[in-house]
Amino acid sequence: MSELPLRAQLASVLGRSAAGLSRATGRGDGSVIGGRVALKVQPDLLSRLSRGRRLALVSATNGKTTTTRLISQALREFGAVATNEQGANMPTGHITALSTEKSAVNGVLEVDEKYLPQVIEATQPAFVVLMNLSRDQMDRASEINLLAKKWRTALGKTNTHVIANADDPLVAWAGLGAPNATWVSAGQRWKEDSWCCPECGAHLNRESDPHWECPECGLARPQAAWAVDNDDDTLVAPDGQRIKLQLNLPGDANRANAAIAAATAAGYGMHPERTIERLREIRSVAGRYTSVVTMGVEVRLLLAKNPAGWLESFAVLDPPRVPVILGVNAQVPDGKDTSWLWDVDYRVLRDRRVFVMGERRTDLALRLETDGVPFEVADRVDEVLGRLKSERPDITKVDVIANYTAFQQIRTAYGRVQ
Amino acid sequence: MTDTSSALRIVWIYPDLLSTYGDQGNALILKRRAELRGIPTEVVHVHSSDPVPEHGDVYLLGGGEDRPQILAAERLRADGGLARAAHNGACVFAVCAGYQIIGESYGDDESNPLPGVGILDIRSNRGETRAVGEIVADVDPALGVGRITGFENHRGRTVLGPSARPLSTVVRGIGNDDRIEGAYQGQILGTYLHGPALPRNPELADLLLRWRVGQLSPLPPAWGERLHDERLAAALH
Ligand SMILES: [Zn+2]
């Protein structure tokens, strides 16, 4: 990186010291402010910082922070990795990540869905990793069909290699725009945004899931080289080798993330068996899936920001005797519109104790009432624990599912455990 | 549900194309508020590849992105079932993109007018700006609904023809044109209050039920009424 022009080097150093200052003054983790200063000084810094590296860009509606972490964990086998693991996923965050690890040849960058086309153009990545696309924060996000189209166009203008989920029709259609692709059968639980053909609009034939095909234009699921066998907790590699996953992150969504990560790491030369070994070391990602112990109760924190995320969270809940707290806010990072609560089916919660919290708990209350799920209203986690302990002193576990700011509030109040 | 021939039939049109953000809520809350009064209901989901049944009581159309909206309008026009049901007196409740396509015409992403299903005398096109946020409006007193609240997220601007009446007067937000929100004509009703408009406005849900079954027994205020009042207070704060 030393051949960077002086102005770019200066910008990079300035960015880094701003990040240091931000951390030192406790105003944030520094990953955004550093990049913002650097961008002002040198707008094409991102391109310059990317040169000579082998970058993987990771984008999706759900799981991009986790998958970024998984891939970089695998690639650290080869040495330093430039990555924005704290989730600052816009160009300023990418500049910070790349200038923090100047000499790292390998890089893994989480990219916000809207920014993916411009970041592909700026960084000319070796790999673009795509997992899923579904409705999310519609009051400020792009329409997802439009987004898929922009991805497809941007990928068509590069030499990049796509590693993508063949089971998500929108993602597959976007990925088919790239010159090279490795397909992973990573599954798709939430299908409400992909009943229709991304190419021509016809109702897709999806009866033999995960296969899908369009009866009108012939678009069909690409043949997958890698696959996840959820029932057997196993990754199936292209040569047919079956590798037990046994991850320490829960659920099918994380099996999917791990499979995509293994396929990506293989592109860098990692053997999948070794990749999976390294992935087992991860127990939480930026607070997600963390358990905090408070008042003697293990409280597990699950972040879910949109209908697809809530569906995945329901699938990893502990047995019904473990109560669950649902928390919903509607601040800017959450989206101001809570309409999506009506897209989720809550009936699976009928046989457990449910508490509702957060600024928009009345929306949740009506939603649960409509699905016939009994619930109680609460203000805080410790209040819920107090109530539960007075009835069942032997209670040991509670799950929490919350959207973004509700999750962060709970995480801040009960300990920032990594 | 034993006798489905006498059940209230709620037909949800094209959940695969017109279900962008919480539209399912309208079907769920109609069913619940009917069943709480002992009225059996049946909810039918009609995919875009299937014919639209003509003997429903309430037809629901949700929101959709630009391309799904165009596809839905083309299919509904080719199918003809919704228009026939409407002419035979069925109730239609349409929101956002669904509201636009039951009109005479609506605009595509380059503001070219495209033909709608033509069961509501409105014409829609694109405005300069996107209307995003909480909306509050006072419904035509003839409908006995009062003040409604919801979330709007659209670029449409809608003009009413002589056969349609304004659903409501805007108190906060944009609606059709800054002044008027929604339209109705007989039992065909459209609004820009997207997604779960009926859960957030129990009286509007009851209006549709009343149109189909006549007098309704009152329900004790519950979470729906509470949410309505809470959102109203927040929007006017
Ligand atoms: Zn097709």
XYZ file of C-alpha atoms in Angstrom, chain A residues 135-139 142-146 192-193 195-203 216 336-337 339-340 342-344 359-360 362-363 365-367 369-371 375 377, chain B residues 15-17 19-26 28-29 32 47-49 64-68 71 75 130 132 134 151 153 194-196 199-200 222-224 226-227 230-231:
82
model
C -38.570 -6.754 2.687
C -36.841 -4.560 5.241
C -37.456 -1.035 6.564
C -39.584 -0.047 3.618
C -39.885 3.576 4.696
C -35.194 0.621 -1.907
C -37.723 -1.704 -3.406
C -36.081 -5.111 -3.448
C -36.904 -6.008 -7.041
C -35.217 -2.798 -8.090
C -43.095 -14.066 0.724
C -40.921 -11.836 -1.437
C -43.213 -16.048 -5.374
C -42.883 -14.327 -8.721
C -40.224 -14.584 -11.409
C -37.637 -11.769 -11.184
C -37.200 -11.949 -14.958
C -40.795 -11.961 -16.266
C -43.159 -11.755 -13.259
C -44.915 -15.119 -13.662
C -45.843 -17.100 -10.541
C -43.059 -18.895 -18.641
C -40.499 4.219 11.372
C -43.136 1.906 9.942
C -46.489 -2.590 9.316
C -44.154 -5.584 8.884
C -48.353 -8.199 10.320
C -46.222 -10.218 7.901
C -44.946 -12.491 10.664
C -41.924 1.844 22.074
C -44.289 -0.024 19.777
C -49.074 -1.780 21.548
C -48.631 -2.731 17.874
C -49.977 -6.511 21.554
C -52.686 -6.175 18.899
C -50.722 -8.408 16.567
C -54.028 -10.812 20.259
C -55.080 -11.284 16.614
C -53.037 -14.490 16.380
C -48.973 -12.115 26.355
C -46.846 -6.097 28.765
C -50.666 -11.981 -2.060
C -47.753 -13.042 -4.300
C -47.722 -9.657 -6.067
C -48.380 -7.845 -0.308
C -45.535 -5.507 0.354
C -45.751 -4.592 3.964
C -48.248 -5.995 6.429
C -51.190 -6.280 4.033
C -52.112 -9.617 5.571
C -53.254 -7.630 8.620
C -56.414 -6.452 6.859
C -56.702 -11.142 9.723
C -58.502 -8.300 11.486
C -61.244 -11.655 13.872
C -52.496 -16.186 -6.459
C -51.746 -14.238 -9.614
C -51.811 -17.487 -11.617
C -46.864 -3.484 -4.357
C -43.691 -2.273 -6.003
C -43.831 -0.758 -9.503
C -43.412 -3.897 -11.557
C -45.670 -6.182 -9.478
C -48.365 -7.222 -13.544
C -53.749 -9.935 -14.805
C -42.607 10.657 -2.140
C -43.666 8.855 3.640
C -47.804 8.840 9.599
C -48.689 5.000 7.482
C -45.372 5.437 1.617
C -50.910 1.109 3.521
C -50.396 -2.279 5.109
C -52.494 -2.895 8.213
C -55.993 -3.214 12.349
C -55.046 0.397 13.041
C -59.405 -3.701 23.201
C -55.878 -3.416 21.796
C -57.067 -2.175 18.377
C -55.814 1.446 22.122
C -53.393 1.354 19.187
C -51.999 5.914 20.712
C -50.976 6.421 17.072
